[in-house]
Coordinates of C-alpha atoms in Angstrom, one line a residue:
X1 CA 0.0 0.0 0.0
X2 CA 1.6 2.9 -1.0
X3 CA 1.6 6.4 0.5
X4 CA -1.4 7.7 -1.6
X5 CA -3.9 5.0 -0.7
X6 CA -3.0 5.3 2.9
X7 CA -4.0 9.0 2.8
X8 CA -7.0 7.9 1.0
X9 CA -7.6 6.0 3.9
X10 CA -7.5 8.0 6.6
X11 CA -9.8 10.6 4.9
X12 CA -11.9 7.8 4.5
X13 CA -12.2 7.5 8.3
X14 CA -12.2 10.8 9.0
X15 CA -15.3 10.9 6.6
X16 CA -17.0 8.5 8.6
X17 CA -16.7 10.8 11.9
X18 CA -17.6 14.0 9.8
X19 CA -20.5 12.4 9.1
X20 CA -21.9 11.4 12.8
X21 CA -21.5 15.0 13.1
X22 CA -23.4 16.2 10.0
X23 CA -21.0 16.8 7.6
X24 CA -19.1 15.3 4.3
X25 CA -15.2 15.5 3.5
X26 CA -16.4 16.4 0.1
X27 CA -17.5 19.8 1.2
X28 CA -13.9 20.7 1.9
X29 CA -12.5 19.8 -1.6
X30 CA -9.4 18.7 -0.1
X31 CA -8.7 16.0 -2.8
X32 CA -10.2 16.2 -6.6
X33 CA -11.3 12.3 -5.9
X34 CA -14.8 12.3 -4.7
X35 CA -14.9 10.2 -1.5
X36 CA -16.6 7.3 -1.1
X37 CA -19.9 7.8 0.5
X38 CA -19.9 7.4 4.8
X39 CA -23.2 5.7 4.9
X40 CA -22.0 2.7 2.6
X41 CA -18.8 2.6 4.4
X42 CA -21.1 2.0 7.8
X43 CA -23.2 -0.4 6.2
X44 CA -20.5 -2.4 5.3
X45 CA -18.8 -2.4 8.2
X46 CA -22.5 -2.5 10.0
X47 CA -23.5 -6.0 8.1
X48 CA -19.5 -7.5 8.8
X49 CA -20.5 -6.8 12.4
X50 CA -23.0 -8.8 12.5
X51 CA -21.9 -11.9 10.2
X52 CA -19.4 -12.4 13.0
X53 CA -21.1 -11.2 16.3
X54 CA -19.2 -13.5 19.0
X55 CA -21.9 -15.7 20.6
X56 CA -20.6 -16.1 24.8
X57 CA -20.0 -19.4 26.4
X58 CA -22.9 -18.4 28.7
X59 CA -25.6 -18.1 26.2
X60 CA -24.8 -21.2 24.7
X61 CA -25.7 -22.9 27.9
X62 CA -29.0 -21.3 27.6
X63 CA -30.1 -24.3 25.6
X64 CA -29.7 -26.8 28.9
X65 CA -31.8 -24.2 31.3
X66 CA -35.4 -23.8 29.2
X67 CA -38.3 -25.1 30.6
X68 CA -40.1 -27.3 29.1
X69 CA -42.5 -24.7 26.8
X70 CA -39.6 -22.5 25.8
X71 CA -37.9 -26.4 25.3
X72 CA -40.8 -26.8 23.0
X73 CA -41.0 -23.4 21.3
X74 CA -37.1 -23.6 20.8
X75 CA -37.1 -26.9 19.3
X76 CA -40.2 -26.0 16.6
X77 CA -38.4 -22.5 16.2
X78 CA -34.7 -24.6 15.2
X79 CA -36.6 -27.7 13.4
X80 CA -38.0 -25.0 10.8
X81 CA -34.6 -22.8 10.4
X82 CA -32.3 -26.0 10.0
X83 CA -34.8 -27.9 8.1
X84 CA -35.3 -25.0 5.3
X85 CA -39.1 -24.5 5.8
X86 CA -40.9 -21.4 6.4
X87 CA -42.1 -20.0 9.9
X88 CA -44.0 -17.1 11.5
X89 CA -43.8 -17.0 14.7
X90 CA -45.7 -14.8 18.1
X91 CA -44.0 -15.9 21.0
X92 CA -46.6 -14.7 23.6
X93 CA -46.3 -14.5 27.3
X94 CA -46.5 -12.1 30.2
X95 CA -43.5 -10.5 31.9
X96 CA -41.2 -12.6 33.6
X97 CA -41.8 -16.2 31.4
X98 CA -38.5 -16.1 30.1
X99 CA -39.4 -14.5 26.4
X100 CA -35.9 -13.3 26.8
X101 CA -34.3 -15.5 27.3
X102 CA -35.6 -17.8 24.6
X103 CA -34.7 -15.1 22.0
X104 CA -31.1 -15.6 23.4
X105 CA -30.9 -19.5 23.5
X106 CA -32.3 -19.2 19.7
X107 CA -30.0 -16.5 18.6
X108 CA -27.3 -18.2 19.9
X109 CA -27.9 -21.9 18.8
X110 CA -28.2 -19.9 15.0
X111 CA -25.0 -18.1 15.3
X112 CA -22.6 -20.5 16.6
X113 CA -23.6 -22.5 13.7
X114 CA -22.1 -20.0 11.5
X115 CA -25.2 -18.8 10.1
X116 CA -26.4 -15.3 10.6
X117 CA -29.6 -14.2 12.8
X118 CA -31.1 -10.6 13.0
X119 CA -31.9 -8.9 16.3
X120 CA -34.2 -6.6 16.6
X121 CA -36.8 -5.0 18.8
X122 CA -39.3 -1.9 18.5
X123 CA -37.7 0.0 21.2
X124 CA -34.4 1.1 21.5
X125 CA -34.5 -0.1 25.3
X126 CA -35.5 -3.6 24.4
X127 CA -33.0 -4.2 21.6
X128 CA -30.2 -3.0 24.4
X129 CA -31.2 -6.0 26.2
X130 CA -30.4 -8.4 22.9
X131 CA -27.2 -9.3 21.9
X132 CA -26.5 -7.7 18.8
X133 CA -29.7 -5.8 18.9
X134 CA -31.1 -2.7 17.1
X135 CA -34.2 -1.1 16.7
X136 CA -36.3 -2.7 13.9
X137 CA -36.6 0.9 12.2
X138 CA -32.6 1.4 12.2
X139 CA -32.6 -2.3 11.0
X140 CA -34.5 -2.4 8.3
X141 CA -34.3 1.4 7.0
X142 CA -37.8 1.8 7.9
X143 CA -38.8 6.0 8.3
X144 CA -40.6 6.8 11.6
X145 CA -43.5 7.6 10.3
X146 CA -44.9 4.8 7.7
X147 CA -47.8 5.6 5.3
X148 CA -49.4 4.2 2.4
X149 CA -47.1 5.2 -0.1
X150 CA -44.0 4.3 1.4
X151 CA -41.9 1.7 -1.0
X152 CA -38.6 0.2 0.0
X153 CA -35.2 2.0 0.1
X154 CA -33.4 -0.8 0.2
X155 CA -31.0 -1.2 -3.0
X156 CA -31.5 -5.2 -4.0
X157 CA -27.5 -4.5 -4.3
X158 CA -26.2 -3.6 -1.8
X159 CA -25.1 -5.2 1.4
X160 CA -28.0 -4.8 3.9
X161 CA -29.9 -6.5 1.4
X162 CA -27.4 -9.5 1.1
X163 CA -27.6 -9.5 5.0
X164 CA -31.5 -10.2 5.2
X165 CA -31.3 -12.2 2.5
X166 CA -28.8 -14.4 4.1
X167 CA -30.5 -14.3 7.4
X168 CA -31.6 -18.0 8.6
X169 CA -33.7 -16.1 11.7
X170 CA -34.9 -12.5 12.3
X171 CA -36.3 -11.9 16.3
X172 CA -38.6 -9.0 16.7
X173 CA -39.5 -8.5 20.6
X174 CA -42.0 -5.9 21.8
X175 CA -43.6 -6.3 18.8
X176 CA -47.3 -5.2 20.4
X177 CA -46.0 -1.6 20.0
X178 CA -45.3 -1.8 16.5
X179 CA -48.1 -0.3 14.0
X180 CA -49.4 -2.8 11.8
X181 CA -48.3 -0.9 8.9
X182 CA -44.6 -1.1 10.1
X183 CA -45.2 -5.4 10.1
X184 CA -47.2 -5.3 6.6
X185 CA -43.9 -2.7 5.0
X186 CA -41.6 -5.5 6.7
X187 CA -43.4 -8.3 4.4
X188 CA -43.3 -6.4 1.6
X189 CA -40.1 -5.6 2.0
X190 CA -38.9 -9.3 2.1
X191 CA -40.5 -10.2 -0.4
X192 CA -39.2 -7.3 -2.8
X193 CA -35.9 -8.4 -1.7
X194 CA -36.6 -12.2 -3.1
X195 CA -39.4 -11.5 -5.5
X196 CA -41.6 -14.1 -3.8
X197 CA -45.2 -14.0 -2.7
X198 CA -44.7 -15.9 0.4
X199 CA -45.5 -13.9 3.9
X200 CA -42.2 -12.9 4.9
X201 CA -40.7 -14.8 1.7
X202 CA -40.6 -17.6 3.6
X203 CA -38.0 -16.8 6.4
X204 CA -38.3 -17.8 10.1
X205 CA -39.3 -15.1 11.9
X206 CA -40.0 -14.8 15.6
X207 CA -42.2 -11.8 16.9
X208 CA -42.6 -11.8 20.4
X209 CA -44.7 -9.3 23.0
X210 CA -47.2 -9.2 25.4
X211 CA -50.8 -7.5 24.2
X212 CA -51.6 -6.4 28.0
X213 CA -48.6 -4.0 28.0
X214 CA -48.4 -0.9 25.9
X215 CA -50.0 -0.1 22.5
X216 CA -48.6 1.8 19.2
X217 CA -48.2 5.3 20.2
X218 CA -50.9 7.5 17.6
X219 CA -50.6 11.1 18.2
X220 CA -53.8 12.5 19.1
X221 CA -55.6 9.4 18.8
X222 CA -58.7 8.0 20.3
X223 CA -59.0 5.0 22.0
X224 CA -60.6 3.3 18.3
X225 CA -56.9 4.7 16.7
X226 CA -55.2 2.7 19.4
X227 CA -56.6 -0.7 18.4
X228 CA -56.7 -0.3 15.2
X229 CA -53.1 0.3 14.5
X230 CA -52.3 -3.4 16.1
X231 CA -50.9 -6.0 15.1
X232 CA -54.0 -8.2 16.2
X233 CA -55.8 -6.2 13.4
X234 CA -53.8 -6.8 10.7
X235 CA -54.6 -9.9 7.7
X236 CA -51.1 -11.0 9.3
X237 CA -51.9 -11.7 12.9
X238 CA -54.2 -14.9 11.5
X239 CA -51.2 -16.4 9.9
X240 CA -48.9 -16.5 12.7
X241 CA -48.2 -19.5 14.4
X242 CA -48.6 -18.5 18.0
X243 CA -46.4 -20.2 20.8
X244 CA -47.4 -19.1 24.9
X245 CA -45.0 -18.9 27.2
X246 CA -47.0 -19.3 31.1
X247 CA -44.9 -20.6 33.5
X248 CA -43.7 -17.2 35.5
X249 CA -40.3 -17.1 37.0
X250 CA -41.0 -14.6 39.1
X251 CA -44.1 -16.2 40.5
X252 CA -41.7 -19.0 42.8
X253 CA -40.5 -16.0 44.6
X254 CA -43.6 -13.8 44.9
X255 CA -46.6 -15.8 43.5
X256 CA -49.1 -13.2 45.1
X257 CA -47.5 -10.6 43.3
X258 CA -47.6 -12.2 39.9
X259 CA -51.5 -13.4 40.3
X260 CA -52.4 -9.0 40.9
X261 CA -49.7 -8.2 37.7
X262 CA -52.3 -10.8 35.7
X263 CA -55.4 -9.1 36.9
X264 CA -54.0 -5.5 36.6
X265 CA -53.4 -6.8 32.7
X266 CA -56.2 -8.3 31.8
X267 CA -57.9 -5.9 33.2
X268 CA -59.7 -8.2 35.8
X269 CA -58.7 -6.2 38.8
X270 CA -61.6 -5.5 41.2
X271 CA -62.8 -1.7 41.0
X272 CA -64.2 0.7 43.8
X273 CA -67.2 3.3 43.3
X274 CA -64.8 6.1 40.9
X275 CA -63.8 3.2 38.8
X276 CA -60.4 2.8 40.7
X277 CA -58.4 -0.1 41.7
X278 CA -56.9 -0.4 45.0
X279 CA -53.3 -0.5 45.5
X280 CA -51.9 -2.1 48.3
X281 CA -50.3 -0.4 51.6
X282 CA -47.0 -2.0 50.8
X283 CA -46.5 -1.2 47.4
X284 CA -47.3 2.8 48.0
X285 CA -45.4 5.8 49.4
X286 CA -48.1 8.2 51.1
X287 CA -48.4 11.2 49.6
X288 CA -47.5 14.0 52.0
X289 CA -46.9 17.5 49.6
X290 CA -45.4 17.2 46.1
X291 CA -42.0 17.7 47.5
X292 CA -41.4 15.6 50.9
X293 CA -43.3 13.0 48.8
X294 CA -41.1 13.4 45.9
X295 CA -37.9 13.0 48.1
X296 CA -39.5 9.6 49.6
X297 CA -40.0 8.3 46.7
X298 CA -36.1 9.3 45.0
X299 CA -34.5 7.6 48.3
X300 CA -36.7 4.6 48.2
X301 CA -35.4 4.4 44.6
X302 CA -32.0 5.6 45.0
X303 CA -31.0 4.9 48.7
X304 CA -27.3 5.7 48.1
X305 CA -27.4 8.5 45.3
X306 CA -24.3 10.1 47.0
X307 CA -22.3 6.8 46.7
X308 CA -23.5 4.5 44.1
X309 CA -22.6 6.3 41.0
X310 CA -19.1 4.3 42.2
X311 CA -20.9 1.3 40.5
X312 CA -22.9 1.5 37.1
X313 CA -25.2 -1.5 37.5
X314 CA -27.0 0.0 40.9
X315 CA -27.9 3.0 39.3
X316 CA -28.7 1.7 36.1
X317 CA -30.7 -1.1 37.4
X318 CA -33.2 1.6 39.0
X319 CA -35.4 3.9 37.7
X320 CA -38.4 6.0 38.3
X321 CA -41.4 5.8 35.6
X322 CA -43.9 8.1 35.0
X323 CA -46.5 8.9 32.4
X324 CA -45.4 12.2 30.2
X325 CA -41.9 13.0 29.3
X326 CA -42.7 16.9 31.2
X327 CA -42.5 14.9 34.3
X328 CA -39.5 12.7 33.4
X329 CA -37.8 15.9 32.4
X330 CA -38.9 17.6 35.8
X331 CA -37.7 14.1 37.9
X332 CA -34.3 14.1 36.2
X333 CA -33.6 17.8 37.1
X334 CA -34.1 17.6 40.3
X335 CA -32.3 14.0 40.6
X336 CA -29.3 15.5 38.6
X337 CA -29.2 18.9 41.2
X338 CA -28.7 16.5 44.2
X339 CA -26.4 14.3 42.6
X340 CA -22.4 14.7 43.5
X341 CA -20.2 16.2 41.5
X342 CA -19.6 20.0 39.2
X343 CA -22.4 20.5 37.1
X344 CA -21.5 21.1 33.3
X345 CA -24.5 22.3 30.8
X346 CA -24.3 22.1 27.1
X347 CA -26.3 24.9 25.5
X348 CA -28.0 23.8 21.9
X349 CA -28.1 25.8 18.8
X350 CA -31.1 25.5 17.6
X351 CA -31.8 26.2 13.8
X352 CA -35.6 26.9 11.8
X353 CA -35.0 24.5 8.4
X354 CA -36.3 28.0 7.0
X355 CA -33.7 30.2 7.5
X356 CA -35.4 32.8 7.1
X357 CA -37.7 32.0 10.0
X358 CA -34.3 32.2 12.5
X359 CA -34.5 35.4 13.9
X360 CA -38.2 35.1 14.6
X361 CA -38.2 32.1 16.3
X362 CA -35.4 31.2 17.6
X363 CA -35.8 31.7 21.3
X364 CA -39.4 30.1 21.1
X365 CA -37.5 27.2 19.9
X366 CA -35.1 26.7 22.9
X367 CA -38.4 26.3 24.8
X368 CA -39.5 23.1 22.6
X369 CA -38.9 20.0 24.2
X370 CA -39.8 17.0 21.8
X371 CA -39.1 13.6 22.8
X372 CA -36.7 12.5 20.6
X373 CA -34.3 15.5 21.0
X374 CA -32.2 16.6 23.8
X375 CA -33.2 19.6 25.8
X376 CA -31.8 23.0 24.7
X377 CA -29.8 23.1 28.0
X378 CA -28.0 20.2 28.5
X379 CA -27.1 19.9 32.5
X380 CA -24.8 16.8 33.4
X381 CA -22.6 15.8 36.0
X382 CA -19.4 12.8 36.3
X383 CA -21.0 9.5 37.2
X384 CA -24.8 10.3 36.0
X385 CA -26.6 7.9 34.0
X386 CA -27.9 9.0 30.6
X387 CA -29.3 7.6 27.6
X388 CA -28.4 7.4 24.0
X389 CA -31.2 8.9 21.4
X390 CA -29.7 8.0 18.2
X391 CA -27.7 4.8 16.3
X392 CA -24.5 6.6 16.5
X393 CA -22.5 3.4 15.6
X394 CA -24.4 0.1 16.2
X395 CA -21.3 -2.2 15.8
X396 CA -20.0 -0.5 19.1
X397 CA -23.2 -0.6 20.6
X398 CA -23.8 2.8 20.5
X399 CA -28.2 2.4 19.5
X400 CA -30.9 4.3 20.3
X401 CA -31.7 3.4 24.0
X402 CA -28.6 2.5 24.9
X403 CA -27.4 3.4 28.8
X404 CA -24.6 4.9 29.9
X405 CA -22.4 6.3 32.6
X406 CA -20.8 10.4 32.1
X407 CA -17.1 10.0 32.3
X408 CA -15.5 13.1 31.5
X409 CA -17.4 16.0 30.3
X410 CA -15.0 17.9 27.4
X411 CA -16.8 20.7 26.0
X412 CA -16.9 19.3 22.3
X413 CA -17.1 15.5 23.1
X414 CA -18.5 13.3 25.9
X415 CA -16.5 10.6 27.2
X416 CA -18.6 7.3 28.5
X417 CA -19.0 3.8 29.7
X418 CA -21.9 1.6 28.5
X419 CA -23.8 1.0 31.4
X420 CA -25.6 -2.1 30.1
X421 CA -25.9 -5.1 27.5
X422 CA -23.1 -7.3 25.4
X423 CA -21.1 -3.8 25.5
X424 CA -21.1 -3.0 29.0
X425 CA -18.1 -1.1 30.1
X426 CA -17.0 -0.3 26.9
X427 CA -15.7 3.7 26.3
X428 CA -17.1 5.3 23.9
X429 CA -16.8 9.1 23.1
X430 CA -20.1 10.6 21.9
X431 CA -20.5 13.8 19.4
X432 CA -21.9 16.9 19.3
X433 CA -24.3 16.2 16.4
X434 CA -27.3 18.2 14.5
X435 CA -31.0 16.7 15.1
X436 CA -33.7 17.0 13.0
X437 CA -37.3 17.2 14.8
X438 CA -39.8 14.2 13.9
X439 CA -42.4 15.2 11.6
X440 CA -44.8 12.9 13.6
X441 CA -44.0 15.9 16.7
X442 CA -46.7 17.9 15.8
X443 CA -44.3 21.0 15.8
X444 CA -45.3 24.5 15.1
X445 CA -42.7 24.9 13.2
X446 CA -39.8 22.5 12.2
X447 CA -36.3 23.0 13.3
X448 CA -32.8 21.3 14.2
X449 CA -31.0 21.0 16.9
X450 CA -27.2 20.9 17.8
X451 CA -26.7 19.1 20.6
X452 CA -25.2 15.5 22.5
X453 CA -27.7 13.4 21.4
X454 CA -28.5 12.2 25.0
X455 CA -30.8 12.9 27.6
X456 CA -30.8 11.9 31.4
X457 CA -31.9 8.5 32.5
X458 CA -32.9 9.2 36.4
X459 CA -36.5 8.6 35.5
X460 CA -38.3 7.6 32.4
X461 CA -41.7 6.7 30.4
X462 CA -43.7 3.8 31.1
X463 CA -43.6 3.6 27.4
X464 CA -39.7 3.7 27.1
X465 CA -39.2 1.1 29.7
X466 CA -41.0 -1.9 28.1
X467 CA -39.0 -4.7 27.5
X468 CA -36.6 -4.4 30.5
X469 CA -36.6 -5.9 34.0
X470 CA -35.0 -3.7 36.6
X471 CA -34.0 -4.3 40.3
X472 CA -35.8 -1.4 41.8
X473 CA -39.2 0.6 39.7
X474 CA -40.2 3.5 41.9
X475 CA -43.3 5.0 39.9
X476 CA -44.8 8.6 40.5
X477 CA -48.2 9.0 39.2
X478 CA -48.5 12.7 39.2
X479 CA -51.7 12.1 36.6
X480 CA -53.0 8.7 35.8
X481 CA -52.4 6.5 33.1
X482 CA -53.7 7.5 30.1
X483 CA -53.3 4.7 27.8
X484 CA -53.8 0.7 27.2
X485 CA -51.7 -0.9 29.1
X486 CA -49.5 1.6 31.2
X487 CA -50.1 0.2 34.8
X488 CA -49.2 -3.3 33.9
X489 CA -46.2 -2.1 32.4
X490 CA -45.1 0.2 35.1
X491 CA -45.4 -2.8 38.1
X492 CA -44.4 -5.6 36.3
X493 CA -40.4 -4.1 35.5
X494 CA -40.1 -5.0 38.8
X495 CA -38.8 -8.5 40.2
X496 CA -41.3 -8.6 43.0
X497 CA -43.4 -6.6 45.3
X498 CA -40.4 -5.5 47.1
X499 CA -38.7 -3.5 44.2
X500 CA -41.3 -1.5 43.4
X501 CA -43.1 1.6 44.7
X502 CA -45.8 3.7 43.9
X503 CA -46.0 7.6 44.4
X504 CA -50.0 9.0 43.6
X505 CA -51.1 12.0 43.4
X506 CA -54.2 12.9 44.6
X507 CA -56.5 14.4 41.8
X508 CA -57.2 17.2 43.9
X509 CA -55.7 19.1 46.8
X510 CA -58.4 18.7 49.3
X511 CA -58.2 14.6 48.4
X512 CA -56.3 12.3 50.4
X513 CA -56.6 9.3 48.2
X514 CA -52.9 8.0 47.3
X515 CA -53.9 4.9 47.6
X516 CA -56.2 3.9 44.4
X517 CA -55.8 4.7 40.2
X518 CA -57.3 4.0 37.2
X519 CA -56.3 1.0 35.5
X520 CA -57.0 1.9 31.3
X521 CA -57.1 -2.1 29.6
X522 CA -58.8 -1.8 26.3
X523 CA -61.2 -5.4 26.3
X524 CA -61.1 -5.5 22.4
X525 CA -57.1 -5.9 23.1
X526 CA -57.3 -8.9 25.3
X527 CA -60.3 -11.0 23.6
X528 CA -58.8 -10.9 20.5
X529 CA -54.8 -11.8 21.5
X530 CA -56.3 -14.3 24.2
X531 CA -59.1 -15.5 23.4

């Protein structure tokens, strides 16, 4: 390799980091050859990644530990993949029957084998949890917001489409929050890729989620937009082969516990005379005034928040949910002012796409808090826990969703440890990087924002925390749930009735009920995934 190419090279690279921040090297017209496009560079790389993911000694062992229905759902799942015959799969089964861990055992059993199998989940926080995960949206190229005209971007030639091609398994876990458009556009799009007519051309595919936990999100919708944007009401739902997972883990250590999560989801839970149910003493923290309450409920959560930033996993393993991402926001800043350490904030630019519209709007913009962006001011401290809101580099396990742990705060770069998942404790340096609102926001008007594209991860939705099982849950219902789903969610990321807590608010000030909520389960939901 001679001088020439080596230079090539490192532009190359330095390409690829110019473009997690925004920019091409082409813009700079520092050599007449026109470099080689980042994005085909990354997918490359991204579908060499996963050709070779290592599989651990640990989840190869898997195999020996299933019970005998995830034996059975592992051994249909494996005779149909190693036997060349097509399967759709819905792994179906409440929290805490091991759907995990059966994705694992089956990823792992395909891998080692040299063949490759595809990862993915609908939230970024579930795919974390899967080893060599990603969100199926980063996956398979799919926009955020689907509609009817949408056709696949997916060159036939190029590399991601070898990838599925060549995949002998795709996993798709929390699949109940996916719109039924995204699962039809996932058909279509196999089948463009193979020109067959087959439902998902014939691949073995394995969905997998729970239909008493959270919905598709629809802006603005009514409780009629909810349903019909499921899975369960899509031509597709029919032809899946459905496998149930029952036998609860968690119900040998805390059986009563499990036997209220079931009635809370199917919505079976007895009600009082508002249409309430009751929650038990020992699962609530009495409501006092916002603030002393507000303090119970962050050292019941975080008993050592002056000390255990000195080890990731007990602060990552905790969390406080709530309903709206205002409250998560207000949580997080007032966890992040008592936590040790020099505060250091990160202001934003923020940018109209007109530019004409700057001068007029730009302060009104550093107001706007959307959920997929960062706030305008950025206020984070040595040791805090935060969370990733972008695929910066997948291969390094940098995905949307993805935890981690501040480690030095520079003022053009942060430097941190992945808190959780097959990368844990890895150090990673994350970007400054421009961020483009979502369309689906609702925004007055549309803008971009420079910023870290993370957030704080003290506290966060119900809706963001599906998929994961935590050691301590500490929920603050400052309004009630508002959706299908929500409650069930919320209680059952917790192991057992000892890790969790519950902080209500009473609907009004001269009320001194903190001790009952409403529990929202949409019956249409659970006759037709149970029926």
């Amino acid at each position: 390799m001679n001088a020439k190419d080596i230079g090539f090279m490192a532009l190359n690279h330095i390409n690829d980091i110019l473009h997690l921040m925004g920019r091409d090297i082409n813009e700079y017209n520092l050599i007449p050859e026109k470099i080689k496009p980042s994005a085909t560079i990354r997918e490359t790389n991204d579908c060499q990644f996963e050709r070779n993911i290592i599989v651990k000694e640990e989840d190869l062992l898997l195999e020996r530990k299933l019970n005998t229905e995830q034996r059975r759902a592992y051994d249909t799942v494996l005779d149909r993949i190693f036997s060349n015959k097509s399967g759709a799969f819905f792994v179906d089964g409440p929290g805490g029957t091991g759907k995990t861990f059966l994705y694992r055992a089956l990823l792992a059993a395909v891998r080692s084998k040299g063949f490759v199998a595809l990862a993915t989940a609908s939230s970024g926080v579930a795919a974390s949890i899967l080893p060599g995960g990603r969100t199926a949206h980063s996956r398979f190229k799919f926009p955020i917001d689907i509609d009817e005209q949408y056709s696949c971007n997916i060159s036939k030639q190029s590399a991601l489409a070898t990838l599925i091609r060549d995949a002998k398994l795709i996993v798709w876990d929390e699949v109940s929050m996916a719109k039924k458009k995204v699962i039809e556009t996932f058909d279509i799009l196999l089948k463009d890729l193979m020109d067959t007519n087959t439902l998902f051309e014939g691949k073995v595919v394995v969905f997998g989620g729970d239909f008493r936990q959270t919905l598709p999100v629809v802006r603005s919708g009514k409780k009629e937009d909810f349903i019909q944007e499921s899975l369960l009401y899509s031509k597709i739902w029919n032809q899946l082969e459905k496998l149930r997972l029952s036998e609860n883990m968690r119900a040998k250590t805390d059986p009563i516990f499990c036997e209220y999560l079931m009635r809370i989801g199917n919505g079976q839970e007895k009600t009082n005379s508002h249409d309430k149910i009751e929650i038990p003493d020992c699962l609530v923290i009495p409501f006092i005034s916002e603030n002393q309450s507000l303090d119970l409920l962050f050292r019941v959560t975080y008993p050592d928040l002056h000390t255990c930033f000195s080890d990731a996993s007990s602060i990552t393993s905790r969390v406080i949910l709530t309903t709206k991402n205002d409250f998560v926001d207000q949580i997080n800043d007032l966890l992040i002012a008592q936590f040790p350490g020099d505060p250091k904030t990160y202001v934003a630019f923020d940018e109209t796409i007109e530019t004409n519209d700057q001068s007029q709007y730009e302060d009104f913009l550093h107001t706007l808090h959307p959920a997929g962006l960062p706030p305008h001011k950025l206020t984070l401290k040595k040791n805090c826990p935060i969370m990733l809101l972008r695929n910066l580099n997948p291969c390094e396990g940098l995905c949307n969703g993805t935890r981690l742990i501040c480690c030095d705060l520079r003022k053009h770069v942060i430097s941190a440890k992945i808190a959780t998942g097959d990368f844990k404790n890895t150090h990673v340096f994350i970007p400054r990087i421009p961020l483009l609102s979502s369309t689906d926001e609702k925004l007055p008007i549309p803008f971009k924002r420079t910023q870290f594209p993370v957030r704080l991860c003290f506290a966060m939705t119900i809706n963001k925390a599906q998929g994961q099982t935590l050691n301590f849950v500490g929920v603050y219902l400052r309004e009630p749930v508002f959706s299908h789903g929500q409650l069930y969610v919320a209680l059952s990321r917790a192991k057992s009735s000892n890790c969790v807590k519950l902080l209500i608010r009473p609907a009004t000030t001269d009320s001194n009920d903190d001790h009952s909520t409403y529990n929202i389960v949409y019956n249409e939901i659970i006759q037709k995934a149970f029926p």
